[in-house]
Tab-separated table of C-alpha atoms in Angstrom:
chain	number	residue	atom	x	y	z
A	1	MET	CA	-95.383	-38.964	-3.841
A	2	PRO	CA	-97.876	-39.063	-6.732
A	3	ASN	CA	-101.055	-41.050	-6.383
A	4	PHE	CA	-102.456	-43.265	-9.086
A	5	GLN	CA	-105.759	-44.916	-9.765
A	6	ALA	CA	-105.829	-48.063	-11.788
A	7	ARG	CA	-108.295	-50.566	-13.114
A	8	VAL	CA	-107.224	-54.040	-14.154
A	9	LEU	CA	-109.622	-55.934	-16.403
A	10	VAL	CA	-109.227	-59.695	-16.267
A	11	SER	CA	-110.973	-61.718	-18.952
A	12	LEU	CA	-111.012	-65.378	-19.873
A	13	ARG	CA	-108.852	-66.172	-22.883
A	14	PRO	CA	-110.908	-66.555	-26.062
A	15	SER	CA	-110.160	-70.290	-26.236
A	16	VAL	CA	-111.538	-70.942	-22.735
A	17	LEU	CA	-115.223	-71.796	-22.491
A	18	ASP	CA	-117.107	-69.412	-20.178
A	19	PRO	CA	-120.081	-71.381	-18.828
A	20	ALA	CA	-121.261	-68.475	-16.651
A	21	GLY	CA	-121.196	-66.200	-19.702
A	22	GLU	CA	-123.147	-68.771	-21.706
A	23	ALA	CA	-125.752	-69.024	-18.937
A	24	ALA	CA	-126.068	-65.212	-18.827
A	25	ARG	CA	-126.426	-65.127	-22.601
A	26	SER	CA	-129.318	-67.579	-22.558
A	27	ALA	CA	-130.892	-65.629	-19.652
A	28	ALA	CA	-130.651	-62.504	-21.811
A	29	SER	CA	-132.854	-64.044	-24.456
A	30	ARG	CA	-135.324	-65.198	-21.771
A	31	LEU	CA	-135.452	-61.554	-20.669
A	32	GLY	CA	-136.366	-60.663	-24.214
A	33	VAL	CA	-133.054	-59.079	-25.160
A	34	ASP	CA	-132.257	-60.581	-28.543
A	35	GLY	CA	-129.277	-60.483	-30.842
A	36	ILE	CA	-126.536	-61.092	-28.293
A	37	GLY	CA	-123.955	-63.219	-30.091
A	38	LYS	CA	-121.280	-63.235	-27.458
A	39	LEU	CA	-121.196	-62.645	-23.712
A	40	ARG	CA	-118.050	-63.203	-21.662
A	41	ILE	CA	-117.740	-62.532	-17.940
A	42	GLY	CA	-114.517	-61.158	-16.471
A	43	LYS	CA	-113.369	-59.239	-13.413
A	44	SER	CA	-112.615	-55.593	-12.843
A	45	ILE	CA	-110.162	-54.776	-10.064
A	46	GLU	CA	-109.851	-51.162	-8.897
A	47	LEU	CA	-106.678	-50.035	-7.181
A	48	GLU	CA	-105.153	-46.918	-5.704
A	49	LEU	CA	-101.438	-46.695	-5.179
A	50	GLU	CA	-98.587	-44.358	-4.436
A	51	ALA	CA	-95.482	-44.549	-6.591
A	52	PRO	CA	-92.586	-42.210	-7.476
A	53	ASP	CA	-93.665	-41.964	-11.137
A	54	GLU	CA	-95.960	-43.502	-13.716
A	55	THR	CA	-93.335	-45.908	-15.051
A	56	GLU	CA	-92.828	-47.375	-11.602
A	57	ALA	CA	-96.578	-47.507	-10.940
A	58	ARG	CA	-97.057	-49.357	-14.217
A	59	ARG	CA	-94.228	-51.779	-13.422
A	60	ARG	CA	-95.778	-52.694	-10.059
A	61	LEU	CA	-99.251	-53.100	-11.488
A	62	GLU	CA	-98.038	-55.234	-14.373
A	63	LEU	CA	-96.280	-57.538	-11.919
A	64	LEU	CA	-99.411	-57.713	-9.787
A	65	SER	CA	-101.680	-58.384	-12.767
A	66	GLU	CA	-99.414	-61.072	-14.161
A	67	ARG	CA	-98.606	-62.877	-10.910
A	68	LEU	CA	-101.669	-62.482	-8.710
A	69	LEU	CA	-104.742	-60.974	-10.346
A	70	SER	CA	-104.758	-63.224	-13.392
A	71	ASN	CA	-103.805	-66.775	-14.231
A	72	PRO	CA	-102.001	-66.607	-17.593
A	73	VAL	CA	-103.028	-70.187	-18.403
A	74	ILE	CA	-106.676	-69.197	-18.756
A	75	GLU	CA	-106.889	-65.396	-18.478
A	76	ASP	CA	-105.761	-62.194	-20.209
A	77	TRP	CA	-105.610	-58.800	-18.521
A	78	SER	CA	-105.424	-55.150	-19.450
A	79	LEU	CA	-104.504	-52.131	-17.370
A	80	ASP	CA	-105.903	-48.593	-17.188
A	81	LEU	CA	-103.746	-46.220	-15.183
A	82	LYS	CA	-104.095	-42.541	-14.380
A	83	GLN	CA	-102.413	-40.147	-12.010
A	84	VAL	CA	-104.625	-38.298	-9.543
A	85	SER	CA	-103.801	-35.563	-7.062
A	86	SER	CA	-103.656	-36.859	-3.511
A	87	ASN	CA	-106.779	-34.988	-2.310
A	88	LYS	CA	-108.954	-36.755	-4.891
A	89	ILE	CA	-108.507	-40.101	-3.183
A	90	ALA	CA	-111.163	-40.522	-0.566
B	1	MET	CA	-92.297	-92.351	7.807
B	2	THR	CA	-94.414	-89.255	8.403
B	3	ILE	CA	-97.030	-87.564	6.260
B	4	GLY	CA	-97.709	-83.832	6.538
B	5	VAL	CA	-101.179	-82.425	5.862
B	6	VAL	CA	-101.221	-78.700	5.134
B	7	VAL	CA	-103.888	-76.641	6.856
B	8	PHE	CA	-104.809	-73.367	5.150
B	9	PRO	CA	-107.505	-71.078	6.491
B	10	GLY	CA	-110.538	-72.553	4.752
B	11	SER	CA	-109.207	-76.092	4.251
B	12	ASN	CA	-111.956	-78.546	5.158
B	13	CYS	CA	-110.635	-81.963	4.168
B	14	ASP	CA	-107.480	-81.781	6.300
B	15	ARG	CA	-109.046	-83.838	9.100
B	16	ASP	CA	-110.562	-86.299	6.626
B	17	VAL	CA	-107.111	-86.928	5.146
B	18	ARG	CA	-105.584	-87.471	8.576
B	19	TRP	CA	-108.471	-89.705	9.580
B	20	ALA	CA	-107.776	-91.791	6.477
B	21	THR	CA	-103.968	-91.904	6.624
B	22	GLU	CA	-103.671	-92.337	10.389
B	23	GLY	CA	-107.015	-93.814	11.402
B	24	CYS	CA	-107.610	-96.182	8.489
B	25	LEU	CA	-104.101	-96.873	7.265
B	26	GLY	CA	-102.028	-96.448	10.432
B	27	MET	CA	-99.531	-94.038	8.861
B	28	LYS	CA	-98.011	-91.373	11.117
B	29	THR	CA	-99.461	-88.002	10.143
B	30	ARG	CA	-99.138	-84.430	11.353
B	31	PHE	CA	-100.801	-81.154	10.462
B	32	LEU	CA	-98.754	-78.316	8.975
B	33	TRP	CA	-100.161	-74.811	9.556
B	34	HIS	CA	-99.781	-72.742	6.385
B	35	GLU	CA	-97.415	-70.309	8.111
B	36	THR	CA	-94.809	-72.919	8.971
B	37	THR	CA	-91.764	-73.261	6.750
B	38	ASP	CA	-90.258	-76.263	8.545
B	39	LEU	CA	-91.002	-79.405	6.568
B	40	GLY	CA	-88.262	-81.457	8.203
B	41	GLY	CA	-88.778	-85.160	8.799
B	42	LEU	CA	-91.602	-85.537	6.315
B	43	ASP	CA	-91.763	-88.159	3.579
B	44	SER	CA	-94.725	-86.725	1.781
B	45	ILE	CA	-97.114	-83.804	1.958
B	46	VAL	CA	-100.820	-83.613	1.209
B	47	LEU	CA	-102.527	-80.396	0.104
B	48	PRO	CA	-106.104	-81.175	1.108
B	49	GLY	CA	-109.425	-80.106	-0.310
B	50	GLY	CA	-111.529	-77.193	0.839
B	51	PHE	CA	-111.713	-73.499	0.097
B	52	SER	CA	-108.319	-72.070	1.029
B	53	TYR	CA	-108.625	-68.332	1.695
B	54	GLY	CA	-112.271	-68.563	0.698
B	55	ASP	CA	-111.237	-69.285	-2.910
B	56	TYR	CA	-111.029	-65.502	-3.300
B	57	LEU	CA	-109.833	-64.274	-6.708
B	58	ARG	CA	-109.529	-67.836	-8.091
B	59	CYS	CA	-109.352	-71.233	-6.382
B	60	GLY	CA	-105.834	-71.626	-5.027
B	61	ALA	CA	-104.679	-68.168	-6.148
B	62	ILE	CA	-103.976	-66.818	-2.652
B	63	ALA	CA	-102.804	-70.089	-1.099
B	64	ARG	CA	-99.845	-70.221	-3.446
B	65	PHE	CA	-98.367	-67.229	-1.587
B	66	ALA	CA	-98.549	-68.909	1.856
B	67	PRO	CA	-95.162	-69.043	3.654
B	68	LEU	CA	-95.249	-72.845	3.582
B	69	MET	CA	-95.383	-72.917	-0.208
B	70	SER	CA	-91.806	-71.734	-0.775
B	71	SER	CA	-90.596	-74.576	1.454
B	72	LEU	CA	-92.875	-76.913	-0.453
B	73	ILE	CA	-91.126	-75.974	-3.709
B	74	ASP	CA	-87.750	-76.899	-2.139
B	75	PHE	CA	-89.307	-80.106	-0.819
B	76	VAL	CA	-90.479	-81.004	-4.332
B	77	LYS	CA	-87.100	-80.137	-5.885
B	78	SER	CA	-85.391	-82.531	-3.508
B	79	GLY	CA	-87.739	-85.297	-4.636
B	80	GLY	CA	-90.374	-85.112	-1.891
B	81	LYS	CA	-93.798	-86.456	-2.769
B	82	VAL	CA	-96.778	-84.121	-2.876
B	83	LEU	CA	-100.414	-85.121	-3.304
B	84	GLY	CA	-102.916	-82.369	-4.121
B	85	ILE	CA	-106.562	-83.286	-3.673
B	86	CYS	CA	-109.297	-81.050	-5.117
B	87	ASN	CA	-108.410	-77.558	-3.791
B	88	GLY	CA	-104.880	-78.942	-3.336
B	89	PHE	CA	-104.800	-79.763	-7.072
B	90	GLN	CA	-106.014	-76.228	-7.840
B	91	ILE	CA	-103.212	-74.775	-5.689
B	92	LEU	CA	-100.588	-76.917	-7.456
B	93	THR	CA	-101.671	-75.596	-10.861
B	94	GLU	CA	-101.811	-71.981	-9.623
B	95	ILE	CA	-98.243	-72.205	-8.334
B	96	GLY	CA	-97.118	-73.908	-11.550
B	97	LEU	CA	-95.988	-77.227	-10.055
B	98	LEU	CA	-98.554	-78.913	-12.281
B	99	PRO	CA	-99.587	-77.601	-15.720
B	100	GLY	CA	-103.040	-76.374	-16.748
B	101	ALA	CA	-105.805	-74.831	-14.675
B	102	LEU	CA	-109.023	-75.924	-12.989
B	103	THR	CA	-111.974	-73.831	-14.113
B	104	ARG	CA	-115.699	-73.564	-13.459
B	105	ASN	CA	-117.626	-76.768	-14.137
B	106	GLN	CA	-119.162	-76.678	-17.592
B	107	LYS	CA	-122.723	-76.893	-16.273
B	108	LEU	CA	-121.970	-74.447	-13.426
B	109	ASN	CA	-123.310	-76.680	-10.668
B	110	PHE	CA	-121.348	-77.915	-7.687
B	111	ILE	CA	-121.089	-81.684	-8.112
B	112	CYS	CA	-120.955	-83.998	-5.103
B	113	ARG	CA	-121.236	-87.672	-5.998
B	114	ASP	CA	-119.274	-90.819	-6.757
B	115	VAL	CA	-117.768	-91.019	-10.227
B	116	SER	CA	-116.282	-93.828	-12.301
B	117	LEU	CA	-112.620	-93.420	-13.126
B	118	LYS	CA	-110.022	-95.275	-15.129
B	119	VAL	CA	-106.400	-95.616	-14.047
B	120	THR	CA	-104.566	-94.543	-17.191
B	121	SER	CA	-100.930	-94.423	-16.127
B	122	SER	CA	-98.665	-96.789	-14.273
B	123	ARG	CA	-95.537	-94.685	-14.811
B	124	THR	CA	-95.348	-93.446	-11.226
B	125	ASN	CA	-95.854	-95.351	-8.011
B	126	TRP	CA	-98.865	-93.186	-7.094
B	127	LEU	CA	-101.068	-95.700	-8.872
B	128	ASN	CA	-98.895	-98.796	-8.538
B	129	GLY	CA	-101.518	-100.380	-6.343
B	130	TYR	CA	-103.940	-100.509	-9.279
B	131	ASN	CA	-103.849	-102.404	-12.532
B	132	HIS	CA	-103.343	-100.309	-15.641
B	133	GLY	CA	-106.798	-99.587	-17.044
B	134	GLU	CA	-108.523	-100.583	-13.799
B	135	HIS	CA	-111.910	-98.951	-13.198
B	136	ILE	CA	-112.419	-97.462	-9.764
B	137	SER	CA	-115.030	-95.320	-8.031
B	138	LEU	CA	-114.209	-92.218	-5.980
B	139	PRO	CA	-116.296	-89.283	-4.768
B	140	ILE	CA	-115.931	-85.810	-6.258
B	141	ALA	CA	-117.129	-82.584	-4.629
B	142	HIS	CA	-116.282	-79.446	-6.553
B	143	GLY	CA	-117.567	-76.427	-8.434
B	144	GLU	CA	-114.321	-75.707	-10.270
B	145	GLY	CA	-112.887	-78.966	-11.522
B	146	ARG	CA	-112.875	-78.611	-15.278
B	147	PHE	CA	-109.251	-79.222	-16.228
B	148	GLN	CA	-108.107	-76.890	-19.012
B	149	CYS	CA	-104.784	-76.568	-20.775
B	150	SER	CA	-103.358	-75.627	-24.159
B	151	LEU	CA	-103.094	-78.211	-26.910
B	152	ASN	CA	-99.294	-78.144	-26.516
B	153	THR	CA	-99.586	-78.878	-22.807
B	154	LEU	CA	-102.065	-81.667	-23.492
B	155	ASN	CA	-99.674	-83.269	-25.967
B	156	GLN	CA	-96.877	-82.920	-23.427
B	157	LEU	CA	-99.017	-84.615	-20.781
B	158	LYS	CA	-99.707	-87.499	-23.157
B	159	GLU	CA	-96.065	-87.817	-24.193
B	160	ASN	CA	-94.957	-87.894	-20.554
B	161	ASP	CA	-97.655	-90.425	-19.631
B	162	SER	CA	-98.834	-87.842	-17.085
B	163	ILE	CA	-102.579	-88.360	-17.431
B	164	ALA	CA	-103.139	-90.556	-14.404
B	165	LEU	CA	-106.905	-90.687	-13.953
B	166	GLN	CA	-109.736	-90.099	-16.413
B	167	TYR	CA	-113.479	-89.942	-15.907
B	168	THR	CA	-115.343	-92.763	-17.589
B	169	ASP	CA	-119.060	-93.196	-17.946
B	170	GLY	CA	-119.588	-89.479	-18.633
B	171	ASN	CA	-117.566	-86.355	-18.024
B	172	PRO	CA	-119.002	-84.601	-14.953
B	173	ASN	CA	-117.361	-81.193	-15.327
B	174	GLY	CA	-116.252	-80.827	-18.953
B	175	SER	CA	-112.546	-81.482	-18.353
B	176	ILE	CA	-110.428	-81.688	-21.476
B	177	GLU	CA	-109.825	-85.378	-22.398
B	178	ASN	CA	-111.898	-86.402	-19.340
B	179	ILE	CA	-108.890	-85.633	-17.155
B	180	ALA	CA	-109.440	-86.160	-13.414
B	181	GLY	CA	-105.812	-86.327	-12.252
B	182	ILE	CA	-102.280	-85.715	-13.553
B	183	THR	CA	-98.717	-86.234	-12.393
B	184	ASN	CA	-95.692	-84.020	-13.067
B	185	SER	CA	-92.984	-85.238	-15.418
B	186	GLU	CA	-90.689	-86.183	-12.500
B	187	GLY	CA	-93.515	-88.260	-11.045
B	188	ASN	CA	-93.330	-86.990	-7.464
B	189	ILE	CA	-96.425	-84.763	-7.649
B	190	PHE	CA	-99.955	-86.028	-8.160
B	191	GLY	CA	-102.977	-83.747	-8.386
B	192	LEU	CA	-106.543	-85.022	-8.666
B	193	MET	CA	-110.067	-83.694	-8.242
B	194	PRO	CA	-111.602	-86.856	-6.687
B	195	HIS	CA	-111.246	-87.451	-2.947
B	196	PRO	CA	-109.378	-90.701	-2.173
B	197	GLU	CA	-109.522	-89.913	1.572
B	198	ARG	CA	-113.308	-90.276	1.460
B	199	ALA	CA	-112.986	-93.807	0.091
B	200	CYS	CA	-110.837	-95.597	2.659
B	201	ASP	CA	-113.337	-97.303	4.935
B	202	SER	CA	-115.928	-99.829	3.764
B	203	MET	CA	-118.219	-98.536	6.541
B	204	THR	CA	-118.631	-95.262	4.644
B	205	GLY	CA	-118.676	-96.545	1.079
B	206	GLY	CA	-115.901	-97.839	-1.126
B	207	ILE	CA	-112.225	-98.282	-0.389
B	208	ASP	CA	-110.860	-97.488	-3.838
B	209	GLY	CA	-108.965	-94.464	-2.491
B	210	LYS	CA	-106.832	-96.449	-0.071
B	211	ARG	CA	-104.116	-97.427	-2.519
B	212	ILE	CA	-103.491	-93.801	-3.541
B	213	LEU	CA	-102.906	-92.793	0.083
B	214	GLU	CA	-100.761	-95.884	0.680
B	215	ALA	CA	-98.499	-94.614	-2.112
B	216	LEU	CA	-97.643	-91.603	0.099
B	217	ILE	CA	-95.125	-93.784	1.884
B	218	GLY	CA	-94.108	-95.937	-1.073
B	219	THR	CA	-90.782	-95.421	-2.810
B	220	ASN	CA	-90.893	-93.469	-6.020
């Protein structure tokens, strides 16, 4: 069965205040890095899975992203998916 | 009349709740391990505070998939009363039994202190023991208690008279509309960030939390 590698990026919705991002942004200027207008902190989730084909892999990952990895009330997510040969997975 | 207190791995207010309901108020209480699905003989269920499953991913995100939770949904549908305190409130929003979400406190710090609150709804019997508009004091202890929801949801909450408790005298965590606790439209679920179980014995501070826990066995 084909193997897939995926990365799900979960980010706070634009309307939700990100206090941790704001704190990092002000730390950036204390570090001397100027000009940062926006800094938002999200999560990156890396997955490996086996599925019969890419459509099925995508279906499973979309379900997972929607139901578990993100909370649609406050977060958006995006999915990167690629097929890999089985011997490339450590 | 029996109250069930759910115990998830990482719950840490389960014993406090039982101490309050049984020890202070004399109400029969039993613990419910998160793997049980048998909720028979219970009048109400408390989801206590703590850090269920280490708060991994998001607060309450993993707990919503506990075996007990599918029985809890049936329990709620048949009119059973559920009180979610702190992490319990977070779990109720994650599973969608209450609207909105609890997010990181605006100033990032974990806040552990007494706060002033106003009772802003007398629609349900959860707060029947208080006068409408009464000011009370309860402790909070959380890092993720900033209630967030869409404008539509907020309007819905107002229309349904679902905003039950609001912070007064300052907003500790940045919650929208100073919201500290909400009820569902049916009125049988109440979620709040403050800890009523820590305010039931005058020996350890105030007793303003007593009347919320007494409502666990009141009729809806």
